[in-house]
Amino acid sequence: MEYLKDGARKLGVKLNSAQLKQFQMYYLELVSWNQRVNLTTITDFKEVQIKHFLDSLSVTIALNHQINDTKIRLVDIGTGAGLPGLPIKIAFPALKLILIEATAKKAAFLDHLKAKLGLNDVEIVVGRAEEIAHEIRYRKQFNIVLSRAVAPLPTLVELALPFCTMNGSFIAQKKGAIDQEIRQADKAINLLGGNLREIKRVNLNEFLDERYLIIIDKTSPTPEQYPRRSGIPAKRPLI
Ligand code: SAH
């Protein structure tokens, strides 16, 4: 686990041997289940450490508040195999994590993994973010909203900001040329009650491409009609 351990240290995240063991188990379960359930195209041990685990932990450089606080509630939308939410939970076990995933088979993997790793305060919700965001137990309930590789930013903002508490933040992971995507998200950010605070570059030589964290704070309430019904935020983005 040297690649993960060294990379995490550069991010200021210390992983002890029990945590590294959890990551190792995560890797083994991922590649094992991947033969039956389509979870990832990345299966090489080194690549998973960097492109999945370390990339997930890179989000923590955007989090100023005490992430290891039991009052922190974090939601990961379209989490797939648990990314980026589960690596963050392993590194910061005190926080409360909710994973949202539309595909039941992937959610079954997450249930299995949660038990295998002995994780507490992890809730797995199967369904579409468009619907779950209207349930009162999830709407406006999270200090931190995360989502990786799910949709372009204008769509993502509509799925994510309804989950955010006032003064909470949505952090999107993006790579490559992001200027146009950010400009296109301007309208959605305003409409949904957000404010683009910062675009942070992830500076780790483990990554050969340019990776960014787009940090959007929730500064005013999201109007009740958002998100629109399933599929609409992607089909007719608020651009
Ligand atoms: N975040 C993971 C998975 C990305 S693939 C990673 O970075 O590896 C996108 C995942 O989002 C898929 O598993 C898909 O089922 C899920 N998804 C897409 N749209 C969704 C929605 N509206 N609500 C919930 N899950 C969604």
Short mmCIF file of C-alpha atoms and ligand atoms in Angstrom, two decimals:
data_model
loop_
_atom_site.label_atom_id
_atom_site.label_comp_id
_atom_site.label_asym_id
_atom_site.label_seq_id
_atom_site.Cartn_x
_atom_site.Cartn_y
_atom_site.Cartn_z
CA MET A 1 0.00 0.00 0.00
CA GLU A 2 3.02 2.29 -0.36
CA TYR A 3 1.58 4.40 -3.17
CA LEU A 4 -1.51 5.20 -1.17
CA LYS A 5 0.37 5.72 2.07
CA ASP A 6 2.94 8.10 0.55
CA GLY A 7 0.39 10.01 -1.49
CA ALA A 8 -1.94 10.40 1.49
CA ARG A 9 0.91 11.73 3.60
CA LYS A 10 1.47 14.48 1.02
CA LEU A 11 -2.18 15.43 1.45
CA GLY A 12 -1.67 15.61 5.21
CA VAL A 13 -3.62 12.40 5.78
CA LYS A 14 -1.93 9.83 8.02
CA LEU A 15 -3.08 6.25 7.59
CA ASN A 16 -2.31 3.72 10.32
CA SER A 17 -1.84 0.00 9.75
CA ALA A 18 -5.48 -0.82 10.55
CA GLN A 19 -6.65 1.73 7.97
CA LEU A 20 -4.20 0.44 5.36
CA LYS A 21 -5.55 -3.04 6.01
CA GLN A 22 -9.07 -1.76 5.35
CA PHE A 23 -7.92 -0.28 2.06
CA GLN A 24 -6.28 -3.57 1.13
CA MET A 25 -9.50 -5.45 1.87
CA TYR A 26 -11.44 -2.85 -0.12
CA TYR A 27 -9.14 -3.53 -3.08
CA LEU A 28 -9.54 -7.30 -2.86
CA GLU A 29 -13.34 -7.12 -2.60
CA LEU A 30 -13.49 -4.61 -5.45
CA VAL A 31 -11.61 -6.81 -7.92
CA SER A 32 -13.45 -9.91 -6.76
CA TRP A 33 -16.95 -8.40 -7.16
CA ASN A 34 -15.87 -6.70 -10.37
CA GLN A 35 -16.01 -10.08 -12.11
CA ARG A 36 -19.78 -10.14 -11.60
CA VAL A 37 -20.76 -6.50 -11.17
CA ASN A 38 -19.42 -3.74 -13.39
CA LEU A 39 -17.71 -1.58 -10.76
CA THR A 40 -14.48 -0.32 -12.31
CA THR A 41 -12.23 -0.56 -15.35
CA ILE A 42 -9.19 0.04 -13.12
CA THR A 43 -8.08 -3.19 -11.41
CA ASP A 44 -4.28 -2.99 -11.15
CA PHE A 45 -3.20 -2.70 -7.51
CA LYS A 46 -1.04 0.40 -7.99
CA GLU A 47 -3.62 2.07 -10.22
CA VAL A 48 -6.45 1.51 -7.76
CA GLN A 49 -4.34 2.96 -4.95
CA ILE A 50 -3.69 6.12 -6.93
CA LYS A 51 -6.65 6.64 -9.26
CA HIS A 52 -9.37 5.51 -6.87
CA PHE A 53 -8.19 5.72 -3.26
CA LEU A 54 -5.75 8.62 -3.39
CA ASP A 55 -7.93 10.55 -5.82
CA SER A 56 -10.82 10.18 -3.36
CA LEU A 57 -8.69 11.39 -0.46
CA SER A 58 -7.59 14.44 -2.47
CA VAL A 59 -11.01 15.94 -1.69
CA THR A 60 -9.87 16.48 1.87
CA ILE A 61 -7.64 19.41 0.86
CA ALA A 62 -10.84 21.35 0.21
CA LEU A 63 -12.21 20.72 3.68
CA ASN A 64 -11.23 23.42 6.14
CA HIS A 65 -13.38 22.28 9.02
CA GLN A 66 -12.60 19.35 11.23
CA ILE A 67 -13.45 16.48 8.95
CA ASN A 68 -12.96 14.00 11.75
CA ASP A 69 -15.84 15.53 13.65
CA THR A 70 -18.84 13.35 14.52
CA LYS A 71 -21.12 16.24 13.59
CA ILE A 72 -19.96 16.22 9.99
CA ARG A 73 -22.48 14.63 7.67
CA LEU A 74 -21.24 13.79 4.23
CA VAL A 75 -23.15 12.50 1.20
CA ASP A 76 -21.65 10.98 -1.94
CA ILE A 77 -24.00 11.06 -4.94
CA GLY A 78 -23.61 8.37 -7.61
CA THR A 79 -20.95 6.66 -5.55
CA GLY A 80 -20.62 3.52 -7.71
CA ALA A 81 -18.06 1.36 -5.89
CA GLY A 82 -17.99 3.86 -3.00
CA LEU A 83 -15.86 6.59 -4.54
CA PRO A 84 -14.95 9.09 -3.22
CA GLY A 85 -17.01 8.55 -0.03
CA LEU A 86 -15.63 5.31 1.39
CA PRO A 87 -11.90 6.12 1.25
CA ILE A 88 -12.69 9.37 3.09
CA LYS A 89 -14.68 7.45 5.70
CA ILE A 90 -11.81 4.98 6.19
CA ALA A 91 -9.38 7.87 6.67
CA PHE A 92 -11.76 9.87 8.92
CA PRO A 93 -13.90 7.29 10.72
CA ALA A 94 -15.85 9.71 12.91
CA LEU A 95 -17.85 11.36 10.17
CA LYS A 96 -21.31 10.23 9.12
CA LEU A 97 -21.52 9.07 5.53
CA ILE A 98 -24.46 8.47 3.23
CA LEU A 99 -23.83 6.83 -0.12
CA ILE A 100 -26.40 7.26 -2.88
CA GLU A 101 -26.33 4.86 -5.82
CA ALA A 102 -28.98 4.22 -8.45
CA THR A 103 -27.85 0.69 -9.36
CA ALA A 104 -28.98 -2.00 -6.91
CA LYS A 105 -26.10 -4.36 -7.73
CA LYS A 106 -23.53 -1.71 -6.91
CA ALA A 107 -25.39 -0.90 -3.70
CA ALA A 108 -25.22 -4.60 -2.78
CA PHE A 109 -21.44 -4.42 -3.11
CA LEU A 110 -21.44 -1.39 -0.80
CA ASP A 111 -23.55 -3.22 1.81
CA HIS A 112 -21.16 -6.15 1.67
CA LEU A 113 -18.11 -3.91 1.94
CA LYS A 114 -19.53 -1.94 4.84
CA ALA A 115 -19.93 -5.17 6.83
CA LYS A 116 -16.57 -6.55 5.73
CA LEU A 117 -14.71 -3.41 6.77
CA GLY A 118 -16.71 -3.06 9.98
CA LEU A 119 -17.72 0.53 9.25
CA ASN A 120 -20.19 2.36 11.46
CA ASP A 121 -22.28 5.37 10.50
CA VAL A 122 -22.43 4.49 6.82
CA GLU A 123 -25.88 4.44 5.23
CA ILE A 124 -26.37 3.11 1.72
CA VAL A 125 -29.37 4.44 -0.14
CA VAL A 126 -30.43 2.87 -3.44
CA GLY A 127 -32.16 5.30 -5.76
CA ARG A 128 -31.94 8.38 -7.88
CA ALA A 129 -30.59 11.57 -6.36
CA GLU A 130 -33.45 13.49 -8.03
CA GLU A 131 -35.96 11.65 -5.82
CA ILE A 132 -33.92 11.22 -2.65
CA ALA A 133 -33.19 14.97 -2.57
CA HIS A 134 -36.91 15.60 -1.96
CA GLU A 135 -37.13 13.36 1.11
CA ILE A 136 -37.02 15.47 4.27
CA ARG A 137 -34.57 13.17 6.01
CA TYR A 138 -32.00 13.87 3.29
CA ARG A 139 -32.82 17.34 1.95
CA LYS A 140 -30.67 20.15 3.45
CA GLN A 141 -28.99 17.63 5.78
CA PHE A 142 -25.34 17.53 4.73
CA ASN A 143 -22.38 19.77 5.51
CA ILE A 144 -20.44 18.25 2.65
CA VAL A 145 -21.77 16.92 -0.65
CA LEU A 146 -19.46 15.02 -2.96
CA SER A 147 -19.79 13.50 -6.39
CA ARG A 148 -17.19 12.12 -8.79
CA ALA A 149 -17.61 11.21 -12.46
CA VAL A 150 -21.41 11.38 -12.45
CA ALA A 151 -22.46 14.28 -14.71
CA PRO A 152 -21.37 17.63 -16.16
CA LEU A 153 -21.34 20.42 -13.60
CA PRO A 154 -24.67 22.15 -14.51
CA THR A 155 -26.49 18.82 -13.97
CA LEU A 156 -24.47 17.94 -10.92
CA VAL A 157 -25.21 21.21 -9.16
CA GLU A 158 -28.95 20.53 -9.46
CA LEU A 159 -28.50 17.06 -7.93
CA ALA A 160 -26.10 18.16 -5.20
CA LEU A 161 -27.07 21.54 -3.75
CA PRO A 162 -30.53 20.43 -2.49
CA PHE A 163 -28.72 18.05 -0.09
CA CYS A 164 -26.53 20.82 1.33
CA THR A 165 -27.18 22.59 4.63
CA MET A 166 -26.96 26.37 4.60
CA ASN A 167 -23.24 27.25 4.62
CA GLY A 168 -22.40 23.68 3.67
CA SER A 169 -20.41 22.94 0.53
CA PHE A 170 -20.58 20.88 -2.59
CA ILE A 171 -17.19 19.72 -3.84
CA ALA A 172 -16.99 18.38 -7.38
CA GLN A 173 -13.92 16.57 -8.69
CA LYS A 174 -13.07 17.46 -12.27
CA LYS A 175 -10.11 17.04 -14.55
CA GLY A 176 -8.76 18.57 -17.74
CA ALA A 177 -10.19 21.70 -19.36
CA ILE A 178 -12.86 22.84 -16.95
CA ASP A 179 -13.32 26.54 -17.83
CA GLN A 180 -16.25 26.08 -20.16
CA GLU A 181 -17.99 23.61 -17.88
CA ILE A 182 -17.72 26.06 -15.01
CA ARG A 183 -19.02 28.97 -17.08
CA GLN A 184 -21.94 26.82 -18.18
CA ALA A 185 -22.77 25.99 -14.56
CA ASP A 186 -23.06 29.67 -13.60
CA LYS A 187 -26.82 29.83 -14.03
CA ALA A 188 -27.49 26.56 -12.20
CA ILE A 189 -25.24 27.59 -9.29
CA ASN A 190 -27.15 30.87 -8.85
CA LEU A 191 -30.57 29.32 -9.29
CA LEU A 192 -29.91 26.54 -6.80
CA GLY A 193 -28.58 28.82 -4.05
CA GLY A 194 -24.87 28.26 -4.52
CA ASN A 195 -21.82 30.45 -4.68
CA LEU A 196 -18.64 29.35 -6.45
CA ARG A 197 -16.01 29.84 -3.75
CA GLU A 198 -12.87 28.36 -5.19
CA ILE A 199 -11.29 26.14 -7.78
CA LYS A 200 -8.45 24.26 -6.17
CA ARG A 201 -5.81 22.46 -8.16
CA VAL A 202 -4.74 19.09 -6.77
CA ASN A 203 -0.96 19.15 -6.80
CA LEU A 204 0.22 15.57 -6.55
CA ASN A 205 2.82 14.20 -8.93
CA GLU A 206 1.04 10.84 -8.74
CA PHE A 207 -1.47 12.31 -11.20
CA LEU A 208 -0.21 13.00 -14.68
CA ASP A 209 -3.29 15.01 -15.68
CA GLU A 210 -4.69 18.22 -14.17
CA ARG A 211 -7.19 17.63 -11.40
CA TYR A 212 -9.35 20.20 -9.70
CA LEU A 213 -11.77 20.53 -6.84
CA ILE A 214 -14.64 22.88 -7.55
CA ILE A 215 -15.93 24.20 -4.26
CA ILE A 216 -19.46 25.61 -4.22
CA ASP A 217 -20.92 26.93 -0.98
CA LYS A 218 -24.63 26.96 -0.30
CA THR A 219 -25.43 30.57 0.52
CA SER A 220 -29.20 30.67 -0.01
CA PRO A 221 -32.02 28.10 0.01
CA THR A 222 -32.63 25.86 -3.00
CA PRO A 223 -36.12 26.45 -4.44
CA GLU A 224 -38.44 23.51 -3.66
CA GLN A 225 -38.96 22.49 -7.29
CA TYR A 226 -35.33 21.37 -7.62
CA PRO A 227 -34.08 18.87 -8.48
CA ARG A 228 -36.58 18.28 -11.27
CA ARG A 229 -37.79 14.74 -11.88
CA SER A 230 -35.40 11.88 -12.70
CA GLY A 231 -33.45 12.33 -15.87
CA ILE A 232 -34.43 15.96 -16.48
CA PRO A 233 -31.34 17.58 -14.90
CA ALA A 234 -29.23 15.62 -17.41
CA LYS A 235 -31.57 16.02 -20.37
CA ARG A 236 -32.34 19.70 -19.90
CA PRO A 237 -29.51 21.16 -17.80
CA LEU A 238 -30.01 24.65 -16.34
CA ILE A 239 -27.58 26.39 -18.68
N1 SAH B 1 -18.46 8.01 -8.23
C1 SAH B 1 -17.99 6.73 -8.73
C2 SAH B 1 -18.89 6.16 -9.83
C3 SAH B 1 -18.98 6.97 -11.08
S1 SAH B 1 -20.00 6.22 -12.32
C4 SAH B 1 -16.56 6.88 -9.21
O1 SAH B 1 -16.08 8.00 -9.29
O2 SAH B 1 -15.92 5.86 -9.50
C5 SAH B 1 -21.52 7.08 -12.02
C6 SAH B 1 -22.40 6.36 -11.00
O3 SAH B 1 -23.45 7.24 -10.64
C7 SAH B 1 -23.05 5.10 -11.54
O4 SAH B 1 -22.81 4.06 -10.63
C8 SAH B 1 -24.53 5.45 -11.64
O5 SAH B 1 -25.36 4.35 -11.34
C9 SAH B 1 -24.66 6.55 -10.61
N2 SAH B 1 -25.69 7.57 -10.92
C10 SAH B 1 -25.80 8.28 -12.06
N3 SAH B 1 -26.81 9.16 -11.98
C11 SAH B 1 -27.36 8.99 -10.74
C12 SAH B 1 -28.45 9.62 -10.07
N4 SAH B 1 -29.17 10.56 -10.66
N5 SAH B 1 -28.74 9.22 -8.81
C13 SAH B 1 -28.00 8.24 -8.22
N6 SAH B 1 -26.96 7.62 -8.81
C14 SAH B 1 -26.64 7.99 -10.06
#
